Amino acid sequence: DAKTTQPPSMDCAEGRAANLPCNHSTISGNEYVYWYRQIHSQGPQYIIHGLKNNETNEMASLIITEDRKSSTLILPHATLRDTAVYYCIVRVGPSGSRLTFGEGTQLTVNP
Amino acid sequence: NAGVTQTPKFQVLKTGQSMTLQCAQDMNHEYMSWYRQDPGMGLRLIHYSVGAGITDQGEVPNGYNVSRSTTEDFPLRLLSAAPSQTSVYFCATSGFLGGAYNEQFFGPGTRLTVL
């Protein structure tokens, strides 16, 4: 699976959009980008995934660059409950089952 | 519908003791896996299973055994506990539908300390 690079920490004001970047320059054509988050040592929670098109669901939007070497997770209106570690994961899928977690980005949403 | 359950929530062992961490799911998912998470680090895959009777090693399998006799249960056995196995252990499951694995659902974790 391709390696990902994320900033170790970010801050965001409550109510503003949080934009979390991820670099995956070695991604191959059949690899998907997944985002999970982990709130205060709970089990990780799935957020969203995509292959090459931008994706949106009730939690977030995922923007993938045209060359697929990087992506951005957008939380449109961050709340204090969005404070968590966010993991960007690239994996062979959707038939690939294994997830490889890096160290993620600690997002802190401030009041 | 309890989702993914793990027992116990907390456990303290002495070096050399053995124990089994339990994971159960009621979502009829084929795929189950075990991860460990050390302080300040991401999760690392220990073992996984794509169905009853089938298991395989992940990134850090040494010192752990698994078996999958039923779809619902995927126990993780520590053979002879070592302080290096002090960690938080997460179980995860995923369904396989339409030729694809869906999102993984994680349990609440077991916090293990080995003295």
PDB file of C-alpha atoms in Angstrom:
ATOM      1  CA  ASP A   1       0.000   0.000   0.000  1.00  0.00           C
ATOM      2  CA  ALA A   2       1.169   3.548  -0.733  1.00  0.00           C
ATOM      3  CA  LYS A   3       2.676   5.588   2.088  1.00  0.00           C
ATOM      4  CA  THR A   4       0.874   8.738   3.247  1.00  0.00           C
ATOM      5  CA  THR A   5       2.193  11.944   4.811  1.00  0.00           C
ATOM      6  CA  GLN A   6       0.079  14.148   7.071  1.00  0.00           C
ATOM      7  CA  PRO A   7       0.904  17.147   9.268  1.00  0.00           C
ATOM      8  CA  PRO A   8       1.144  16.049  12.904  1.00  0.00           C
ATOM      9  CA  SER A   9      -1.268  18.698  14.188  1.00  0.00           C
ATOM     10  CA  MET A  10      -3.701  21.401  13.098  1.00  0.00           C
ATOM     11  CA  ASP A  11      -5.994  23.879  14.799  1.00  0.00           C
ATOM     12  CA  CYS A  12      -9.364  25.135  13.661  1.00  0.00           C
ATOM     13  CA  ALA A  13     -11.899  27.594  15.052  1.00  0.00           C
ATOM     14  CA  GLU A  14     -15.323  26.231  15.896  1.00  0.00           C
ATOM     15  CA  GLY A  15     -17.794  26.830  13.061  1.00  0.00           C
ATOM     16  CA  ARG A  16     -15.081  27.224  10.457  1.00  0.00           C
ATOM     17  CA  ALA A  17     -14.089  24.691   7.815  1.00  0.00           C
ATOM     18  CA  ALA A  18     -11.277  22.313   8.705  1.00  0.00           C
ATOM     19  CA  ASN A  19      -9.105  21.310   5.755  1.00  0.00           C
ATOM     20  CA  LEU A  20      -6.850  18.343   6.467  1.00  0.00           C
ATOM     21  CA  PRO A  21      -4.225  17.584   3.812  1.00  0.00           C
ATOM     22  CA  CYS A  22      -2.698  14.244   2.913  1.00  0.00           C
ATOM     23  CA  ASN A  23       0.145  13.498   0.545  1.00  0.00           C
ATOM     24  CA  HIS A  24       0.214  10.100  -1.186  1.00  0.00           C
ATOM     25  CA  SER A  25       2.603  10.691  -4.080  1.00  0.00           C
ATOM     26  CA  THR A  26       3.288   6.966  -4.662  1.00  0.00           C
ATOM     27  CA  ILE A  27      -0.363   5.979  -4.995  1.00  0.00           C
ATOM     28  CA  SER A  28      -1.104   3.512  -7.764  1.00  0.00           C
ATOM     29  CA  GLY A  29      -4.093   3.352 -10.060  1.00  0.00           C
ATOM     30  CA  ASN A  30      -6.125   0.804  -8.118  1.00  0.00           C
ATOM     31  CA  GLU A  31      -5.590   2.289  -4.654  1.00  0.00           C
ATOM     32  CA  TYR A  32      -8.315   4.134  -2.808  1.00  0.00           C
ATOM     33  CA  VAL A  33      -7.932   6.975  -0.311  1.00  0.00           C
ATOM     34  CA  TYR A  34      -9.710   6.358   3.014  1.00  0.00           C
ATOM     35  CA  TRP A  35     -10.165   8.668   5.971  1.00  0.00           C
ATOM     36  CA  TYR A  36     -10.810   7.532   9.530  1.00  0.00           C
ATOM     37  CA  ARG A  37     -10.766   9.455  12.775  1.00  0.00           C
ATOM     38  CA  GLN A  38     -10.149   8.476  16.380  1.00  0.00           C
ATOM     39  CA  ILE A  39     -11.693  10.482  19.169  1.00  0.00           C
ATOM     40  CA  HIS A  40      -9.894  10.315  22.495  1.00  0.00           C
ATOM     41  CA  SER A  41      -8.630   6.707  22.332  1.00  0.00           C
ATOM     42  CA  GLN A  42     -11.967   5.288  21.184  1.00  0.00           C
ATOM     43  CA  GLY A  43     -11.992   2.870  18.257  1.00  0.00           C
ATOM     44  CA  PRO A  44     -11.399   4.576  14.895  1.00  0.00           C
ATOM     45  CA  GLN A  45     -14.458   5.726  12.966  1.00  0.00           C
ATOM     46  CA  TYR A  46     -14.824   5.619   9.186  1.00  0.00           C
ATOM     47  CA  ILE A  47     -15.405   9.008   7.548  1.00  0.00           C
ATOM     48  CA  ILE A  48     -15.193   8.744   3.773  1.00  0.00           C
ATOM     49  CA  HIS A  49     -13.267   7.199   0.900  1.00  0.00           C
ATOM     50  CA  GLY A  50     -12.669   7.843  -2.804  1.00  0.00           C
ATOM     51  CA  LEU A  51     -10.725   6.735  -5.869  1.00  0.00           C
ATOM     52  CA  LYS A  52     -10.408   9.762  -8.143  1.00  0.00           C
ATOM     53  CA  ASN A  53     -13.624  11.723  -8.016  1.00  0.00           C
ATOM     54  CA  ASN A  54     -14.475  14.110  -5.223  1.00  0.00           C
ATOM     55  CA  GLU A  55     -16.813  12.593  -2.670  1.00  0.00           C
ATOM     56  CA  THR A  56     -19.232  14.042  -0.126  1.00  0.00           C
ATOM     57  CA  ASN A  57     -21.283  12.493   2.625  1.00  0.00           C
ATOM     58  CA  GLU A  58     -23.021  13.716   5.754  1.00  0.00           C
ATOM     59  CA  MET A  59     -19.751  13.938   7.662  1.00  0.00           C
ATOM     60  CA  ALA A  60     -17.238  15.426   5.237  1.00  0.00           C
ATOM     61  CA  SER A  61     -16.012  16.061   1.710  1.00  0.00           C
ATOM     62  CA  LEU A  62     -12.976  14.477   0.095  1.00  0.00           C
ATOM     63  CA  ILE A  63     -11.115  16.361  -2.615  1.00  0.00           C
ATOM     64  CA  ILE A  64      -8.565  14.329  -4.597  1.00  0.00           C
ATOM     65  CA  THR A  65      -6.186  16.120  -6.970  1.00  0.00           C
ATOM     66  CA  GLU A  66      -6.276  15.211 -10.632  1.00  0.00           C
ATOM     67  CA  ASP A  67      -2.916  13.431 -10.452  1.00  0.00           C
ATOM     68  CA  ARG A  68      -4.140  11.647  -7.266  1.00  0.00           C
ATOM     69  CA  LYS A  69      -0.916  12.433  -5.443  1.00  0.00           C
ATOM     70  CA  SER A  70      -2.680  14.316  -2.669  1.00  0.00           C
ATOM     71  CA  SER A  71      -6.084  14.810  -1.127  1.00  0.00           C
ATOM     72  CA  THR A  72      -7.883  17.039   1.355  1.00  0.00           C
ATOM     73  CA  LEU A  73     -10.533  16.094   3.870  1.00  0.00           C
ATOM     74  CA  ILE A  74     -12.934  18.959   4.529  1.00  0.00           C
ATOM     75  CA  LEU A  75     -15.118  19.234   7.613  1.00  0.00           C
ATOM     76  CA  PRO A  76     -17.356  22.117   6.524  1.00  0.00           C
ATOM     77  CA  HIS A  77     -18.397  23.434   9.939  1.00  0.00           C
ATOM     78  CA  ALA A  78     -16.103  22.041  12.593  1.00  0.00           C
ATOM     79  CA  THR A  79     -17.455  21.541  16.110  1.00  0.00           C
ATOM     80  CA  LEU A  80     -15.683  20.794  19.372  1.00  0.00           C
ATOM     81  CA  ARG A  81     -16.728  17.146  18.939  1.00  0.00           C
ATOM     82  CA  ASP A  82     -14.592  16.962  15.787  1.00  0.00           C
ATOM     83  CA  THR A  83     -11.427  17.209  17.878  1.00  0.00           C
ATOM     84  CA  ALA A  84      -9.690  13.915  17.062  1.00  0.00           C
ATOM     85  CA  VAL A  85      -6.777  12.268  15.295  1.00  0.00           C
ATOM     86  CA  TYR A  86      -7.518  11.959  11.577  1.00  0.00           C
ATOM     87  CA  TYR A  87      -5.920   9.172   9.566  1.00  0.00           C
ATOM     88  CA  CYS A  88      -5.452   9.222   5.808  1.00  0.00           C
ATOM     89  CA  ILE A  89      -5.001   5.668   4.483  1.00  0.00           C
ATOM     90  CA  VAL A  90      -4.329   4.397   1.013  1.00  0.00           C
ATOM     91  CA  ARG A  91      -5.185   0.809   0.278  1.00  0.00           C
ATOM     92  CA  VAL A  92      -5.838  -1.516  -2.586  1.00  0.00           C
ATOM     93  CA  GLY A  93      -9.546  -1.656  -2.787  1.00  0.00           C
ATOM     94  CA  PRO A  94     -12.321  -2.083  -2.635  1.00  0.00           C
ATOM     95  CA  SER A  95     -11.262  -5.718  -2.634  1.00  0.00           C
ATOM     96  CA  GLY A  96      -8.324  -5.003  -0.370  1.00  0.00           C
ATOM     97  CA  SER A  97      -9.217  -5.495   3.241  1.00  0.00           C
ATOM     98  CA  ARG A  98      -6.131  -4.388   5.128  1.00  0.00           C
ATOM     99  CA  LEU A  99      -5.691  -0.873   6.494  1.00  0.00           C
ATOM    100  CA  THR A 100      -2.242   0.559   7.270  1.00  0.00           C
ATOM    101  CA  PHE A 101      -2.450   3.429   9.764  1.00  0.00           C
ATOM    102  CA  GLY A 102       0.179   6.151   9.962  1.00  0.00           C
ATOM    103  CA  GLU A 103       0.394   8.613  12.835  1.00  0.00           C
ATOM    104  CA  GLY A 104      -2.370  10.880  11.554  1.00  0.00           C
ATOM    105  CA  THR A 105      -3.154  14.540  12.189  1.00  0.00           C
ATOM    106  CA  GLN A 106      -4.315  15.727  15.601  1.00  0.00           C
ATOM    107  CA  LEU A 107      -7.074  18.255  14.836  1.00  0.00           C
ATOM    108  CA  THR A 108      -8.002  20.542  17.701  1.00  0.00           C
ATOM    109  CA  VAL A 109     -11.161  22.593  17.290  1.00  0.00           C
ATOM    110  CA  ASN A 110     -11.067  25.666  19.505  1.00  0.00           C
ATOM    111  CA  PRO A 111     -14.098  27.556  20.841  1.00  0.00           C
TER     112      PRO A 111
ATOM    113  CA  ASN B   1     -27.593  -4.751  17.524  1.00  0.00           C
ATOM    114  CA  ALA B   2     -24.429  -4.355  19.605  1.00  0.00           C
ATOM    115  CA  GLY B   3     -22.033  -4.032  16.650  1.00  0.00           C
ATOM    116  CA  VAL B   4     -18.510  -4.984  17.730  1.00  0.00           C
ATOM    117  CA  THR B   5     -17.934  -5.883  21.373  1.00  0.00           C
ATOM    118  CA  GLN B   6     -14.647  -6.501  23.127  1.00  0.00           C
ATOM    119  CA  THR B   7     -13.951  -8.007  26.526  1.00  0.00           C
ATOM    120  CA  PRO B   8     -12.407  -7.260  28.905  1.00  0.00           C
ATOM    121  CA  LYS B   9     -12.158  -3.451  28.784  1.00  0.00           C
ATOM    122  CA  PHE B  10      -9.072  -3.448  31.020  1.00  0.00           C
ATOM    123  CA  GLN B  11      -6.592  -6.165  31.972  1.00  0.00           C
ATOM    124  CA  VAL B  12      -3.368  -6.304  33.959  1.00  0.00           C
ATOM    125  CA  LEU B  13      -1.090  -9.310  33.484  1.00  0.00           C
ATOM    126  CA  LYS B  14       2.230 -10.408  34.863  1.00  0.00           C
ATOM    127  CA  THR B  15       5.054 -11.288  32.509  1.00  0.00           C
ATOM    128  CA  GLY B  16       4.666 -14.847  31.267  1.00  0.00           C
ATOM    129  CA  GLN B  17       0.939 -15.132  31.853  1.00  0.00           C
ATOM    130  CA  SER B  18      -1.364 -16.022  28.997  1.00  0.00           C
ATOM    131  CA  MET B  19      -4.821 -14.705  28.249  1.00  0.00           C
ATOM    132  CA  THR B  20      -7.429 -14.363  25.529  1.00  0.00           C
ATOM    133  CA  LEU B  21      -8.964 -11.109  24.357  1.00  0.00           C
ATOM    134  CA  GLN B  22     -12.478 -11.611  23.105  1.00  0.00           C
ATOM    135  CA  CYS B  23     -14.080  -9.967  20.072  1.00  0.00           C
ATOM    136  CA  ALA B  24     -17.623 -10.593  18.920  1.00  0.00           C
ATOM    137  CA  GLN B  25     -19.748  -9.036  16.199  1.00  0.00           C
ATOM    138  CA  ASP B  26     -23.404  -9.349  15.308  1.00  0.00           C
ATOM    139  CA  MET B  27     -23.236  -7.759  11.843  1.00  0.00           C
ATOM    140  CA  ASN B  28     -22.571 -11.020   9.976  1.00  0.00           C
ATOM    141  CA  HIS B  29     -19.333  -9.579   8.600  1.00  0.00           C
ATOM    142  CA  GLU B  30     -16.849 -11.878   6.904  1.00  0.00           C
ATOM    143  CA  TYR B  31     -13.732  -9.857   7.653  1.00  0.00           C
ATOM    144  CA  MET B  32     -12.378  -9.437  11.182  1.00  0.00           C
ATOM    145  CA  SER B  33      -9.046  -8.141  12.372  1.00  0.00           C
ATOM    146  CA  TRP B  34      -6.994  -7.228  15.426  1.00  0.00           C
ATOM    147  CA  TYR B  35      -4.889  -4.096  15.804  1.00  0.00           C
ATOM    148  CA  ARG B  36      -2.697  -2.800  18.572  1.00  0.00           C
ATOM    149  CA  GLN B  37      -2.081   0.850  19.328  1.00  0.00           C
ATOM    150  CA  ASP B  38       0.878   1.968  21.398  1.00  0.00           C
ATOM    151  CA  PRO B  39       0.852   5.417  23.036  1.00  0.00           C
ATOM    152  CA  GLY B  40       1.039   8.270  20.521  1.00  0.00           C
ATOM    153  CA  MET B  41       1.129   5.940  17.546  1.00  0.00           C
ATOM    154  CA  GLY B  42      -1.202   4.708  14.853  1.00  0.00           C
ATOM    155  CA  LEU B  43      -2.777   1.268  14.783  1.00  0.00           C
ATOM    156  CA  ARG B  44      -0.796  -1.751  13.619  1.00  0.00           C
ATOM    157  CA  LEU B  45      -2.405  -4.887  12.229  1.00  0.00           C
ATOM    158  CA  ILE B  46      -1.730  -8.085  14.206  1.00  0.00           C
ATOM    159  CA  HIS B  47      -3.858 -10.778  12.551  1.00  0.00           C
ATOM    160  CA  TYR B  48      -6.898 -10.840  10.334  1.00  0.00           C
ATOM    161  CA  SER B  49      -9.489 -13.266   8.976  1.00  0.00           C
ATOM    162  CA  VAL B  50     -11.551 -13.156   5.790  1.00  0.00           C
ATOM    163  CA  GLY B  51     -13.967 -15.827   6.989  1.00  0.00           C
ATOM    164  CA  ALA B  52     -14.517 -18.732   9.354  1.00  0.00           C
ATOM    165  CA  GLY B  53     -11.568 -21.108   9.283  1.00  0.00           C
ATOM    166  CA  ILE B  54      -9.278 -18.622   7.509  1.00  0.00           C
ATOM    167  CA  THR B  55      -6.695 -16.461   9.288  1.00  0.00           C
ATOM    168  CA  ASP B  56      -3.547 -14.649   8.230  1.00  0.00           C
ATOM    169  CA  GLN B  57      -0.770 -12.590   9.755  1.00  0.00           C
ATOM    170  CA  GLY B  58      -0.617  -8.838   9.729  1.00  0.00           C
ATOM    171  CA  GLU B  59       2.255  -6.471  10.407  1.00  0.00           C
ATOM    172  CA  VAL B  60       3.066  -7.499  14.012  1.00  0.00           C
ATOM    173  CA  PRO B  61       1.912 -11.111  14.605  1.00  0.00           C
ATOM    174  CA  ASN B  62       4.673 -12.382  16.895  1.00  0.00           C
ATOM    175  CA  GLY B  63       3.471 -13.418  20.348  1.00  0.00           C
ATOM    176  CA  TYR B  64      -0.175 -13.668  19.315  1.00  0.00           C
ATOM    177  CA  ASN B  65      -2.417 -16.463  18.050  1.00  0.00           C
ATOM    178  CA  VAL B  66      -5.882 -16.289  16.535  1.00  0.00           C
ATOM    179  CA  SER B  67      -8.549 -18.678  15.353  1.00  0.00           C
ATOM    180  CA  ARG B  68     -11.889 -18.180  13.628  1.00  0.00           C
ATOM    181  CA  SER B  69     -14.273 -21.033  14.265  1.00  0.00           C
ATOM    182  CA  THR B  70     -17.427 -18.944  13.791  1.00  0.00           C
ATOM    183  CA  THR B  71     -18.362 -15.839  11.819  1.00  0.00           C
ATOM    184  CA  GLU B  72     -19.202 -13.978  15.016  1.00  0.00           C
ATOM    185  CA  ASP B  73     -16.075 -14.495  17.145  1.00  0.00           C
ATOM    186  CA  PHE B  74     -12.396 -13.768  16.638  1.00  0.00           C
ATOM    187  CA  PRO B  75     -10.401 -14.252  19.862  1.00  0.00           C
ATOM    188  CA  LEU B  76      -6.810 -13.050  20.211  1.00  0.00           C
ATOM    189  CA  ARG B  77      -4.527 -15.130  22.422  1.00  0.00           C
ATOM    190  CA  LEU B  78      -1.406 -13.863  24.101  1.00  0.00           C
ATOM    191  CA  LEU B  79       0.791 -16.903  24.609  1.00  0.00           C
ATOM    192  CA  SER B  80       3.286 -15.572  27.150  1.00  0.00           C
ATOM    193  CA  ALA B  81       2.724 -11.905  27.939  1.00  0.00           C
ATOM    194  CA  ALA B  82       5.658  -9.497  27.788  1.00  0.00           C
ATOM    195  CA  PRO B  83       5.863  -5.819  28.838  1.00  0.00           C
ATOM    196  CA  SER B  84       6.274  -4.923  25.143  1.00  0.00           C
ATOM    197  CA  GLN B  85       2.689  -6.098  24.634  1.00  0.00           C
ATOM    198  CA  THR B  86       1.339  -3.352  26.852  1.00  0.00           C
ATOM    199  CA  SER B  87      -1.007  -1.578  24.474  1.00  0.00           C
ATOM    200  CA  VAL B  88      -4.606  -0.889  23.509  1.00  0.00           C
ATOM    201  CA  TYR B  89      -6.080  -3.635  21.359  1.00  0.00           C
ATOM    202  CA  PHE B  90      -8.827  -2.961  18.844  1.00  0.00           C
ATOM    203  CA  CYS B  91     -10.934  -5.453  16.964  1.00  0.00           C
ATOM    204  CA  ALA B  92     -12.489  -4.438  13.646  1.00  0.00           C
ATOM    205  CA  THR B  93     -14.933  -5.983  11.192  1.00  0.00           C
ATOM    206  CA  SER B  94     -15.962  -5.319   7.620  1.00  0.00           C
ATOM    207  CA  GLY B  95     -18.627  -6.712   5.359  1.00  0.00           C
ATOM    208  CA  PHE B  96     -17.962  -7.943   1.828  1.00  0.00           C
ATOM    209  CA  LEU B  97     -20.764  -6.907  -0.481  1.00  0.00           C
ATOM    210  CA  GLY B  98     -20.907  -6.737  -4.225  1.00  0.00           C
ATOM    211  CA  GLY B  99     -17.249  -7.686  -4.628  1.00  0.00           C
ATOM    212  CA  ALA B 100     -15.974  -5.014  -2.246  1.00  0.00           C
ATOM    213  CA  TYR B 101     -15.031  -4.640   1.404  1.00  0.00           C
ATOM    214  CA  ASN B 102     -17.002  -1.896   3.051  1.00  0.00           C
ATOM    215  CA  GLU B 103     -15.898   0.425   5.820  1.00  0.00           C
ATOM    216  CA  GLN B 104     -14.362  -1.151   8.904  1.00  0.00           C
ATOM    217  CA  PHE B 105     -16.202  -0.944  12.213  1.00  0.00           C
ATOM    218  CA  PHE B 106     -14.031  -0.869  15.321  1.00  0.00           C
ATOM    219  CA  GLY B 107     -14.735  -2.077  18.816  1.00  0.00           C
ATOM    220  CA  PRO B 108     -14.139   0.067  21.930  1.00  0.00           C
ATOM    221  CA  GLY B 109     -10.762  -1.506  22.685  1.00  0.00           C
ATOM    222  CA  THR B 110      -9.090  -3.513  25.457  1.00  0.00           C
ATOM    223  CA  ARG B 111      -6.444  -1.739  27.496  1.00  0.00           C
ATOM    224  CA  LEU B 112      -3.751  -4.243  28.468  1.00  0.00           C
ATOM    225  CA  THR B 113      -0.886  -3.659  30.866  1.00  0.00           C
ATOM    226  CA  VAL B 114       1.841  -6.272  31.310  1.00  0.00           C
ATOM    227  CA  LEU B 115       3.982  -5.856  34.413  1.00  0.00           C
TER     228      LEU B 115
END
